[in-house]
Amino acid sequence: MEMHQLRYMVAVARTRNFSRAAEQCHVSQPTLSQQIQKLEDELGERLFDRMKREARLTPHGEAFLPRAVRIMEETEAAKREASEAGSLLRGRVTVGVLPTIAPYLLPDVMAAFSEKFPGVQMVVQEDMTARLLKLTLGCEIDFALVSLPIREGRLEVRKLFSEESLLALPPGHRLKRKRTVTTGDLTGERLIVMQEGHCLGDQVLGFCDRHDLHHHISFRSAQLETVQSLVRAGLGISLIPAMAVQRDPRDALLYRSLCSPKPGRQIVVVWPKQRPPGRAADEFLKMLPTSFKRSLH
């Protein structure tokens, strides 16, 4: 069964005449008649009683006509929606993202994207790296915003931008007046980090280990805002991604950039190699670096 056969059948049913139906469909009458005959042969039933001047639907034709019309309407709707999605008049983008990125980076870029493409729905899935990679490989999300390292050969990895981590100090800390803070200055400090399983916590501890920093982990938290609140309360220090820095001048929390080598992370986007992001996802990704730069001011 082919679409043009359904179109010819509906045309004959509406005009009640093979010749007029052929004219409407821009084909010859023999061609139209032949295709309807093939359709009837496939169905095993006659659809029309063919009279000298008129073609009338048989009972089988009467039953088949509404479904044929629905199929044609659904096909046209599918074509229209595909065209609109290609023009970004409608669609859906599902973004997987780390909780240490989402609240700081996404609001501005989602607002800009929604203003430019109001018909495209945005869905955000926040989770830790392992879960996001699983969702990405399962094609349950379009792409994921995570940080290196990524050790999964089935994923395409595109670097977006690098981000420095800043030293967060409580009010009155001994390093407050130092213009230049070195890794050696941090020896013996109480450290507040993200809970195990959060890549940011692993990155901070990895930095400390690489530079032989002797530290004591005083607290762990699943929320970056909680980490900063604990620092503010004088319970320790931490390394905070630049995009998450509190920039309210009334905030007592202090931030300092460490001397080289500076701690930081590389933000990347990943997707399955066999399924690259669509146009809407590409447009969204183009906006991310600009949004990151705005988040630093």
PDB file of C-alpha atoms in Angstrom:
ATOM      1  CA  MET A   1       0.000   0.000   0.000  1.00  0.00           C
ATOM      2  CA  GLU A   2       1.442   3.330  -1.066  1.00  0.00           C
ATOM      3  CA  MET A   3       0.510   6.921  -0.304  1.00  0.00           C
ATOM      4  CA  HIS A   4      -0.310   7.841  -3.895  1.00  0.00           C
ATOM      5  CA  GLN A   5      -2.780   4.946  -4.036  1.00  0.00           C
ATOM      6  CA  LEU A   6      -4.583   6.315  -0.988  1.00  0.00           C
ATOM      7  CA  ARG A   7      -4.569   9.777  -2.511  1.00  0.00           C
ATOM      8  CA  TYR A   8      -6.117   8.469  -5.734  1.00  0.00           C
ATOM      9  CA  MET A   9      -8.724   6.487  -3.825  1.00  0.00           C
ATOM     10  CA  VAL A  10      -9.795   9.513  -1.772  1.00  0.00           C
ATOM     11  CA  ALA A  11      -9.962  11.677  -4.913  1.00  0.00           C
ATOM     12  CA  VAL A  12     -12.266   9.200  -6.669  1.00  0.00           C
ATOM     13  CA  ALA A  13     -14.441   8.927  -3.544  1.00  0.00           C
ATOM     14  CA  ARG A  14     -14.827  12.722  -3.422  1.00  0.00           C
ATOM     15  CA  THR A  15     -15.376  13.339  -7.138  1.00  0.00           C
ATOM     16  CA  ARG A  16     -17.242  10.063  -7.802  1.00  0.00           C
ATOM     17  CA  ASN A  17     -15.524  10.006 -11.154  1.00  0.00           C
ATOM     18  CA  PHE A  18     -12.242   8.452 -12.280  1.00  0.00           C
ATOM     19  CA  SER A  19     -11.585  11.086 -14.965  1.00  0.00           C
ATOM     20  CA  ARG A  20     -12.098  14.083 -12.668  1.00  0.00           C
ATOM     21  CA  ALA A  21     -10.026  12.395  -9.951  1.00  0.00           C
ATOM     22  CA  ALA A  22      -7.193  11.838 -12.430  1.00  0.00           C
ATOM     23  CA  GLU A  23      -7.286  15.518 -13.386  1.00  0.00           C
ATOM     24  CA  GLN A  24      -7.101  16.594  -9.736  1.00  0.00           C
ATOM     25  CA  CYS A  25      -4.172  14.246  -9.087  1.00  0.00           C
ATOM     26  CA  HIS A  26      -2.384  15.290 -12.316  1.00  0.00           C
ATOM     27  CA  VAL A  27      -2.092  11.749 -13.663  1.00  0.00           C
ATOM     28  CA  SER A  28      -3.661   9.927 -16.585  1.00  0.00           C
ATOM     29  CA  GLN A  29      -6.896   8.067 -15.980  1.00  0.00           C
ATOM     30  CA  PRO A  30      -5.366   4.669 -16.900  1.00  0.00           C
ATOM     31  CA  THR A  31      -2.596   5.239 -14.367  1.00  0.00           C
ATOM     32  CA  LEU A  32      -5.066   6.173 -11.641  1.00  0.00           C
ATOM     33  CA  SER A  33      -7.335   3.245 -12.435  1.00  0.00           C
ATOM     34  CA  GLN A  34      -4.395   0.844 -12.432  1.00  0.00           C
ATOM     35  CA  GLN A  35      -3.177   2.003  -9.024  1.00  0.00           C
ATOM     36  CA  ILE A  36      -6.633   1.730  -7.468  1.00  0.00           C
ATOM     37  CA  GLN A  37      -6.934  -1.758  -8.914  1.00  0.00           C
ATOM     38  CA  LYS A  38      -3.595  -2.675  -7.273  1.00  0.00           C
ATOM     39  CA  LEU A  39      -4.895  -1.317  -3.972  1.00  0.00           C
ATOM     40  CA  GLU A  40      -8.066  -3.365  -4.263  1.00  0.00           C
ATOM     41  CA  ASP A  41      -6.045  -6.466  -5.120  1.00  0.00           C
ATOM     42  CA  GLU A  42      -3.894  -5.932  -2.025  1.00  0.00           C
ATOM     43  CA  LEU A  43      -6.952  -5.457   0.193  1.00  0.00           C
ATOM     44  CA  GLY A  44      -8.774  -8.351  -1.425  1.00  0.00           C
ATOM     45  CA  GLU A  45     -11.941  -6.286  -1.769  1.00  0.00           C
ATOM     46  CA  ARG A  46     -13.480  -3.899  -4.307  1.00  0.00           C
ATOM     47  CA  LEU A  47     -13.564  -0.293  -3.119  1.00  0.00           C
ATOM     48  CA  PHE A  48     -15.730   1.093  -5.939  1.00  0.00           C
ATOM     49  CA  ASP A  49     -18.654   0.007  -8.060  1.00  0.00           C
ATOM     50  CA  ARG A  50     -17.664   1.283 -11.496  1.00  0.00           C
ATOM     51  CA  MET A  51     -20.618   2.530 -13.512  1.00  0.00           C
ATOM     52  CA  LYS A  52     -20.685   4.324 -16.867  1.00  0.00           C
ATOM     53  CA  ARG A  53     -20.689   7.885 -15.508  1.00  0.00           C
ATOM     54  CA  GLU A  54     -20.063   7.411 -11.829  1.00  0.00           C
ATOM     55  CA  ALA A  55     -17.956   5.528  -9.307  1.00  0.00           C
ATOM     56  CA  ARG A  56     -19.640   4.664  -6.034  1.00  0.00           C
ATOM     57  CA  LEU A  57     -18.015   3.380  -2.867  1.00  0.00           C
ATOM     58  CA  THR A  58     -18.772  -0.199  -1.962  1.00  0.00           C
ATOM     59  CA  PRO A  59     -19.454  -1.030   1.718  1.00  0.00           C
ATOM     60  CA  HIS A  60     -15.763  -1.973   1.961  1.00  0.00           C
ATOM     61  CA  GLY A  61     -14.864   1.359   0.390  1.00  0.00           C
ATOM     62  CA  GLU A  62     -17.087   3.229   2.852  1.00  0.00           C
ATOM     63  CA  ALA A  63     -15.285   1.522   5.740  1.00  0.00           C
ATOM     64  CA  PHE A  64     -11.829   2.112   4.269  1.00  0.00           C
ATOM     65  CA  LEU A  65     -12.250   5.788   3.297  1.00  0.00           C
ATOM     66  CA  PRO A  66     -12.112   7.400   6.817  1.00  0.00           C
ATOM     67  CA  ARG A  67      -8.923   5.517   7.657  1.00  0.00           C
ATOM     68  CA  ALA A  68      -7.336   6.470   4.336  1.00  0.00           C
ATOM     69  CA  VAL A  69      -8.163  10.122   5.011  1.00  0.00           C
ATOM     70  CA  ARG A  70      -6.675   9.897   8.520  1.00  0.00           C
ATOM     71  CA  ILE A  71      -3.471   8.338   7.174  1.00  0.00           C
ATOM     72  CA  MET A  72      -3.100  11.147   4.656  1.00  0.00           C
ATOM     73  CA  GLU A  73      -3.796  13.797   7.290  1.00  0.00           C
ATOM     74  CA  GLU A  74      -1.294  12.249   9.708  1.00  0.00           C
ATOM     75  CA  THR A  75       1.311  12.058   6.961  1.00  0.00           C
ATOM     76  CA  GLU A  76       0.834  15.709   6.081  1.00  0.00           C
ATOM     77  CA  ALA A  77       0.983  16.666   9.753  1.00  0.00           C
ATOM     78  CA  ALA A  78       4.208  14.697  10.154  1.00  0.00           C
ATOM     79  CA  LYS A  79       5.735  16.473   7.143  1.00  0.00           C
ATOM     80  CA  ARG A  80       4.619  19.844   8.499  1.00  0.00           C
ATOM     81  CA  GLU A  81       6.003  19.168  11.967  1.00  0.00           C
ATOM     82  CA  ALA A  82       9.303  17.923  10.556  1.00  0.00           C
ATOM     83  CA  SER A  83       9.562  21.077   8.469  1.00  0.00           C
ATOM     84  CA  GLU A  84       8.742  23.261  11.463  1.00  0.00           C
ATOM     85  CA  ALA A  85      11.301  21.413  13.584  1.00  0.00           C
ATOM     86  CA  GLY A  86      13.901  21.967  10.891  1.00  0.00           C
ATOM     87  CA  SER A  87      13.027  25.661  10.939  1.00  0.00           C
ATOM     88  CA  LEU A  88      13.037  25.531  14.775  1.00  0.00           C
ATOM     89  CA  LEU A  89       9.401  26.614  14.925  1.00  0.00           C
ATOM     90  CA  ARG A  90       8.803  23.685  17.245  1.00  0.00           C
ATOM     91  CA  GLY A  91      10.693  20.804  18.792  1.00  0.00           C
ATOM     92  CA  ARG A  92      12.285  19.642  22.017  1.00  0.00           C
ATOM     93  CA  VAL A  93      15.820  19.617  23.400  1.00  0.00           C
ATOM     94  CA  THR A  94      16.689  17.495  26.442  1.00  0.00           C
ATOM     95  CA  VAL A  95      19.872  18.567  28.220  1.00  0.00           C
ATOM     96  CA  GLY A  96      21.723  16.500  30.793  1.00  0.00           C
ATOM     97  CA  VAL A  97      23.874  18.619  33.084  1.00  0.00           C
ATOM     98  CA  LEU A  98      25.896  18.451  36.288  1.00  0.00           C
ATOM     99  CA  PRO A  99      24.310  20.099  39.358  1.00  0.00           C
ATOM    100  CA  THR A 100      27.520  22.151  39.733  1.00  0.00           C
ATOM    101  CA  ILE A 101      26.862  23.683  36.296  1.00  0.00           C
ATOM    102  CA  ALA A 102      23.083  23.894  35.838  1.00  0.00           C
ATOM    103  CA  PRO A 103      22.053  26.753  38.181  1.00  0.00           C
ATOM    104  CA  TYR A 104      24.966  28.974  37.202  1.00  0.00           C
ATOM    105  CA  LEU A 105      25.204  28.513  33.445  1.00  0.00           C
ATOM    106  CA  LEU A 106      21.795  27.481  32.157  1.00  0.00           C
ATOM    107  CA  PRO A 107      19.337  30.239  33.199  1.00  0.00           C
ATOM    108  CA  ASP A 108      20.824  32.911  30.922  1.00  0.00           C
ATOM    109  CA  VAL A 109      21.331  30.635  27.949  1.00  0.00           C
ATOM    110  CA  MET A 110      17.863  29.091  28.304  1.00  0.00           C
ATOM    111  CA  ALA A 111      16.298  32.556  28.419  1.00  0.00           C
ATOM    112  CA  ALA A 112      18.201  33.615  25.288  1.00  0.00           C
ATOM    113  CA  PHE A 113      17.353  30.370  23.494  1.00  0.00           C
ATOM    114  CA  SER A 114      13.654  30.578  24.388  1.00  0.00           C
ATOM    115  CA  GLU A 115      13.485  34.153  23.175  1.00  0.00           C
ATOM    116  CA  LYS A 116      15.030  33.201  19.836  1.00  0.00           C
ATOM    117  CA  PHE A 117      13.181  29.879  19.428  1.00  0.00           C
ATOM    118  CA  PRO A 118       9.955  30.139  21.484  1.00  0.00           C
ATOM    119  CA  GLY A 119       8.442  27.013  19.923  1.00  0.00           C
ATOM    120  CA  VAL A 120      11.237  24.702  21.079  1.00  0.00           C
ATOM    121  CA  GLN A 121      10.746  23.122  24.502  1.00  0.00           C
ATOM    122  CA  MET A 122      13.783  22.802  26.801  1.00  0.00           C
ATOM    123  CA  VAL A 123      14.016  19.946  29.317  1.00  0.00           C
ATOM    124  CA  VAL A 124      16.858  19.808  31.884  1.00  0.00           C
ATOM    125  CA  GLN A 125      17.997  16.587  33.570  1.00  0.00           C
ATOM    126  CA  GLU A 126      20.417  17.212  36.472  1.00  0.00           C
ATOM    127  CA  ASP A 127      22.506  14.299  37.707  1.00  0.00           C
ATOM    128  CA  MET A 128      26.024  13.118  38.416  1.00  0.00           C
ATOM    129  CA  THR A 129      28.434  12.184  35.635  1.00  0.00           C
ATOM    130  CA  ALA A 130      27.962   8.398  35.655  1.00  0.00           C
ATOM    131  CA  ARG A 131      24.189   8.687  35.395  1.00  0.00           C
ATOM    132  CA  LEU A 132      24.361  11.382  32.693  1.00  0.00           C
ATOM    133  CA  LEU A 133      26.660   9.267  30.556  1.00  0.00           C
ATOM    134  CA  LYS A 134      24.266   6.331  30.878  1.00  0.00           C
ATOM    135  CA  LEU A 135      21.312   8.502  29.843  1.00  0.00           C
ATOM    136  CA  THR A 136      23.302   9.862  26.906  1.00  0.00           C
ATOM    137  CA  LEU A 137      24.312   6.415  25.658  1.00  0.00           C
ATOM    138  CA  GLY A 138      20.695   5.303  25.987  1.00  0.00           C
ATOM    139  CA  CYS A 139      19.610   8.260  23.834  1.00  0.00           C
ATOM    140  CA  GLU A 140      17.306   9.391  26.657  1.00  0.00           C
ATOM    141  CA  ILE A 141      18.829  12.877  26.462  1.00  0.00           C
ATOM    142  CA  ASP A 142      20.176  14.758  23.450  1.00  0.00           C
ATOM    143  CA  PHE A 143      23.520  15.583  25.041  1.00  0.00           C
ATOM    144  CA  ALA A 144      25.180  16.088  28.426  1.00  0.00           C
ATOM    145  CA  LEU A 145      27.232  18.951  29.846  1.00  0.00           C
ATOM    146  CA  VAL A 146      29.936  17.426  32.027  1.00  0.00           C
ATOM    147  CA  SER A 147      33.616  17.918  32.830  1.00  0.00           C
ATOM    148  CA  LEU A 148      36.713  15.948  31.885  1.00  0.00           C
ATOM    149  CA  PRO A 149      37.909  13.276  32.144  1.00  0.00           C
ATOM    150  CA  ILE A 150      35.435  11.188  30.147  1.00  0.00           C
ATOM    151  CA  ARG A 151      36.501   7.590  29.568  1.00  0.00           C
ATOM    152  CA  GLU A 152      33.790   6.277  27.289  1.00  0.00           C
ATOM    153  CA  GLY A 153      34.774   5.487  23.708  1.00  0.00           C
ATOM    154  CA  ARG A 154      31.204   5.386  22.431  1.00  0.00           C
ATOM    155  CA  LEU A 155      30.721   9.097  23.105  1.00  0.00           C
ATOM    156  CA  GLU A 156      31.748  12.074  21.032  1.00  0.00           C
ATOM    157  CA  VAL A 157      33.383  14.703  23.256  1.00  0.00           C
ATOM    158  CA  ARG A 158      33.513  18.393  22.286  1.00  0.00           C
ATOM    159  CA  LYS A 159      35.330  20.908  24.478  1.00  0.00           C
ATOM    160  CA  LEU A 160      33.313  24.029  25.291  1.00  0.00           C
ATOM    161  CA  PHE A 161      35.458  26.096  27.666  1.00  0.00           C
ATOM    162  CA  SER A 162      37.902  25.916  30.562  1.00  0.00           C
ATOM    163  CA  GLU A 163      37.006  27.253  33.981  1.00  0.00           C
ATOM    164  CA  GLU A 164      39.263  28.269  36.840  1.00  0.00           C
ATOM    165  CA  SER A 165      38.460  27.203  40.391  1.00  0.00           C
ATOM    166  CA  LEU A 166      38.878  29.983  42.949  1.00  0.00           C
ATOM    167  CA  LEU A 167      39.889  29.644  46.573  1.00  0.00           C
ATOM    168  CA  ALA A 168      36.914  30.462  48.824  1.00  0.00           C
ATOM    169  CA  LEU A 169      37.870  31.885  52.236  1.00  0.00           C
ATOM    170  CA  PRO A 170      35.738  32.744  55.275  1.00  0.00           C
ATOM    171  CA  PRO A 171      35.738  36.305  56.639  1.00  0.00           C
ATOM    172  CA  GLY A 172      38.848  37.100  58.651  1.00  0.00           C
ATOM    173  CA  HIS A 173      40.881  34.211  57.277  1.00  0.00           C
ATOM    174  CA  ARG A 174      44.662  34.498  57.608  1.00  0.00           C
ATOM    175  CA  LEU A 175      45.072  34.550  53.819  1.00  0.00           C
ATOM    176  CA  LYS A 176      42.662  37.445  53.387  1.00  0.00           C
ATOM    177  CA  ARG A 177      45.411  40.069  53.028  1.00  0.00           C
ATOM    178  CA  LYS A 178      47.716  38.050  50.787  1.00  0.00           C
ATOM    179  CA  ARG A 179      47.812  39.361  47.246  1.00  0.00           C
ATOM    180  CA  THR A 180      49.312  36.142  45.977  1.00  0.00           C
ATOM    181  CA  VAL A 181      48.166  32.782  47.328  1.00  0.00           C
ATOM    182  CA  THR A 182      50.245  29.702  46.558  1.00  0.00           C
ATOM    183  CA  THR A 183      49.394  26.045  46.959  1.00  0.00           C
ATOM    184  CA  GLY A 184      51.884  25.927  49.834  1.00  0.00           C
ATOM    185  CA  ASP A 185      49.744  28.432  51.764  1.00  0.00           C
ATOM    186  CA  LEU A 186      46.942  25.867  51.903  1.00  0.00           C
ATOM    187  CA  THR A 187      48.855  23.186  53.782  1.00  0.00           C
ATOM    188  CA  GLY A 188      47.058  22.131  56.953  1.00  0.00           C
ATOM    189  CA  GLU A 189      43.795  23.904  56.079  1.00  0.00           C
ATOM    190  CA  ARG A 190      40.437  22.306  56.732  1.00  0.00           C
ATOM    191  CA  LEU A 191      38.835  21.518  53.372  1.00  0.00           C
ATOM    192  CA  ILE A 192      35.159  21.452  52.456  1.00  0.00           C
ATOM    193  CA  VAL A 193      34.363  19.455  49.297  1.00  0.00           C
ATOM    194  CA  MET A 194      31.491  17.881  47.404  1.00  0.00           C
ATOM    195  CA  GLN A 195      30.335  14.396  48.347  1.00  0.00           C
ATOM    196  CA  GLU A 196      31.888  11.303  46.803  1.00  0.00           C
ATOM    197  CA  GLY A 197      30.527  10.658  43.345  1.00  0.00           C
ATOM    198  CA  HIS A 198      30.520  14.345  42.437  1.00  0.00           C
ATOM    199  CA  CYS A 199      33.294  14.933  39.922  1.00  0.00           C
ATOM    200  CA  LEU A 200      34.003  18.396  41.343  1.00  0.00           C
ATOM    201  CA  GLY A 201      34.960  16.896  44.694  1.00  0.00           C
ATOM    202  CA  ASP A 202      37.245  14.396  42.958  1.00  0.00           C
ATOM    203  CA  GLN A 203      38.836  17.211  40.958  1.00  0.00           C
ATOM    204  CA  VAL A 204      39.574  19.274  44.078  1.00  0.00           C
ATOM    205  CA  LEU A 205      41.098  16.330  45.931  1.00  0.00           C
ATOM    206  CA  GLY A 206      43.051  15.345  42.837  1.00  0.00           C
ATOM    207  CA  PHE A 207      44.534  18.841  42.658  1.00  0.00           C
ATOM    208  CA  CYS A 208      45.542  18.662  46.311  1.00  0.00           C
ATOM    209  CA  ASP A 209      47.150  15.243  45.860  1.00  0.00           C
ATOM    210  CA  ARG A 210      49.105  16.332  42.777  1.00  0.00           C
ATOM    211  CA  HIS A 211      50.594  19.241  44.711  1.00  0.00           C
ATOM    212  CA  ASP A 212      51.214  17.371  47.978  1.00  0.00           C
ATOM    213  CA  LEU A 213      48.801  19.513  49.929  1.00  0.00           C
ATOM    214  CA  HIS A 214      48.287  18.081  53.394  1.00  0.00           C
ATOM    215  CA  HIS A 215      44.678  18.811  54.203  1.00  0.00           C
ATOM    216  CA  HIS A 216      41.905  17.686  56.489  1.00  0.00           C
ATOM    217  CA  ILE A 217      38.421  17.213  55.026  1.00  0.00           C
ATOM    218  CA  SER A 218      36.140  18.812  57.555  1.00  0.00           C
ATOM    219  CA  PHE A 219      32.817  18.561  55.674  1.00  0.00           C
ATOM    220  CA  ARG A 220      31.289  17.133  52.517  1.00  0.00           C
ATOM    221  CA  SER A 221      28.080  18.292  50.871  1.00  0.00           C
ATOM    222  CA  ALA A 222      25.961  17.384  47.841  1.00  0.00           C
ATOM    223  CA  GLN A 223      25.232  21.050  47.118  1.00  0.00           C
ATOM    224  CA  LEU A 224      27.741  23.669  46.003  1.00  0.00           C
ATOM    225  CA  GLU A 225      25.736  26.412  47.702  1.00  0.00           C
ATOM    226  CA  THR A 226      25.972  24.511  50.973  1.00  0.00           C
ATOM    227  CA  VAL A 227      29.743  24.204  50.563  1.00  0.00           C
ATOM    228  CA  GLN A 228      29.992  27.985  50.230  1.00  0.00           C
ATOM    229  CA  SER A 229      27.719  28.525  53.223  1.00  0.00           C
ATOM    230  CA  LEU A 230      29.951  26.290  55.334  1.00  0.00           C
ATOM    231  CA  VAL A 231      32.999  28.270  54.222  1.00  0.00           C
ATOM    232  CA  ARG A 232      31.186  31.495  55.072  1.00  0.00           C
ATOM    233  CA  ALA A 233      30.541  30.110  58.560  1.00  0.00           C
ATOM    234  CA  GLY A 234      34.285  29.625  59.080  1.00  0.00           C
ATOM    235  CA  LEU A 235      34.247  25.819  58.989  1.00  0.00           C
ATOM    236  CA  GLY A 236      36.946  25.515  56.339  1.00  0.00           C
ATOM    237  CA  ILE A 237      38.030  26.587  52.866  1.00  0.00           C
ATOM    238  CA  SER A 238      37.144  25.253  49.429  1.00  0.00           C
ATOM    239  CA  LEU A 239      37.829  25.551  45.706  1.00  0.00           C
ATOM    240  CA  ILE A 240      34.790  26.911  43.874  1.00  0.00           C
ATOM    241  CA  PRO A 241      34.206  26.985  40.080  1.00  0.00           C
ATOM    242  CA  ALA A 242      34.346  30.527  38.735  1.00  0.00           C
ATOM    243  CA  MET A 243      30.762  30.394  37.434  1.00  0.00           C
ATOM    244  CA  ALA A 244      29.486  29.648  40.972  1.00  0.00           C
ATOM    245  CA  VAL A 245      31.280  32.546  42.685  1.00  0.00           C
ATOM    246  CA  GLN A 246      28.980  34.787  44.745  1.00  0.00           C
ATOM    247  CA  ARG A 247      29.457  38.252  43.256  1.00  0.00           C
ATOM    248  CA  ASP A 248      27.334  40.245  45.668  1.00  0.00           C
ATOM    249  CA  PRO A 249      29.715  42.830  47.198  1.00  0.00           C
ATOM    250  CA  ARG A 250      27.800  42.557  50.475  1.00  0.00           C
ATOM    251  CA  ASP A 251      28.750  38.891  50.771  1.00  0.00           C
ATOM    252  CA  ALA A 252      31.474  38.305  53.362  1.00  0.00           C
ATOM    253  CA  LEU A 253      32.845  35.311  51.484  1.00  0.00           C
ATOM    254  CA  LEU A 254      36.288  35.963  49.985  1.00  0.00           C
ATOM    255  CA  TYR A 255      37.692  34.537  46.753  1.00  0.00           C
ATOM    256  CA  ARG A 256      41.297  34.359  45.662  1.00  0.00           C
ATOM    257  CA  SER A 257      42.975  33.063  42.519  1.00  0.00           C
ATOM    258  CA  LEU A 258      45.816  30.641  43.157  1.00  0.00           C
ATOM    259  CA  CYS A 259      49.193  31.040  41.517  1.00  0.00           C
ATOM    260  CA  SER A 260      50.097  28.764  38.654  1.00  0.00           C
ATOM    261  CA  PRO A 261      49.262  25.984  38.254  1.00  0.00           C
ATOM    262  CA  LYS A 262      45.685  27.122  38.705  1.00  0.00           C
ATOM    263  CA  PRO A 263      43.048  24.531  39.605  1.00  0.00           C
ATOM    264  CA  GLY A 264      40.093  24.252  37.273  1.00  0.00           C
ATOM    265  CA  ARG A 265      37.971  22.048  35.073  1.00  0.00           C
ATOM    266  CA  GLN A 266      37.282  21.586  31.377  1.00  0.00           C
ATOM    267  CA  ILE A 267      33.582  21.710  30.501  1.00  0.00           C
ATOM    268  CA  VAL A 268      32.607  19.481  27.582  1.00  0.00           C
ATOM    269  CA  VAL A 269      29.484  18.330  25.792  1.00  0.00           C
ATOM    270  CA  VAL A 270      29.043  14.633  24.981  1.00  0.00           C
ATOM    271  CA  TRP A 271      26.640  12.733  22.755  1.00  0.00           C
ATOM    272  CA  PRO A 272      26.499   9.235  21.208  1.00  0.00           C
ATOM    273  CA  LYS A 273      28.753   8.926  18.174  1.00  0.00           C
ATOM    274  CA  GLN A 274      25.953   7.291  16.214  1.00  0.00           C
ATOM    275  CA  ARG A 275      23.484  10.115  16.940  1.00  0.00           C
ATOM    276  CA  PRO A 276      24.841  13.681  16.629  1.00  0.00           C
ATOM    277  CA  PRO A 277      22.727  16.526  18.082  1.00  0.00           C
ATOM    278  CA  GLY A 278      20.048  18.037  15.879  1.00  0.00           C
ATOM    279  CA  ARG A 279      19.866  21.631  14.750  1.00  0.00           C
ATOM    280  CA  ALA A 280      18.048  22.875  17.860  1.00  0.00           C
ATOM    281  CA  ALA A 281      20.670  21.290  20.111  1.00  0.00           C
ATOM    282  CA  ASP A 282      23.447  22.812  17.988  1.00  0.00           C
ATOM    283  CA  GLU A 283      21.920  26.271  18.317  1.00  0.00           C
ATOM    284  CA  PHE A 284      21.727  25.819  22.082  1.00  0.00           C
ATOM    285  CA  LEU A 285      25.362  24.710  22.307  1.00  0.00           C
ATOM    286  CA  LYS A 286      26.521  27.745  20.327  1.00  0.00           C
ATOM    287  CA  MET A 287      25.144  29.993  23.061  1.00  0.00           C
ATOM    288  CA  LEU A 288      26.933  28.304  25.973  1.00  0.00           C
ATOM    289  CA  PRO A 289      30.407  29.942  25.746  1.00  0.00           C
ATOM    290  CA  THR A 290      28.838  33.408  25.612  1.00  0.00           C
ATOM    291  CA  SER A 291      26.639  32.579  28.584  1.00  0.00           C
ATOM    292  CA  PHE A 292      29.695  31.375  30.523  1.00  0.00           C
ATOM    293  CA  LYS A 293      31.538  34.634  29.895  1.00  0.00           C
ATOM    294  CA  ARG A 294      28.516  36.611  31.139  1.00  0.00           C
ATOM    295  CA  SER A 295      28.377  34.480  34.295  1.00  0.00           C
ATOM    296  CA  LEU A 296      31.861  35.712  35.247  1.00  0.00           C
ATOM    297  CA  HIS A 297      30.786  39.381  35.415  1.00  0.00           C
TER     298      HIS A 297
END
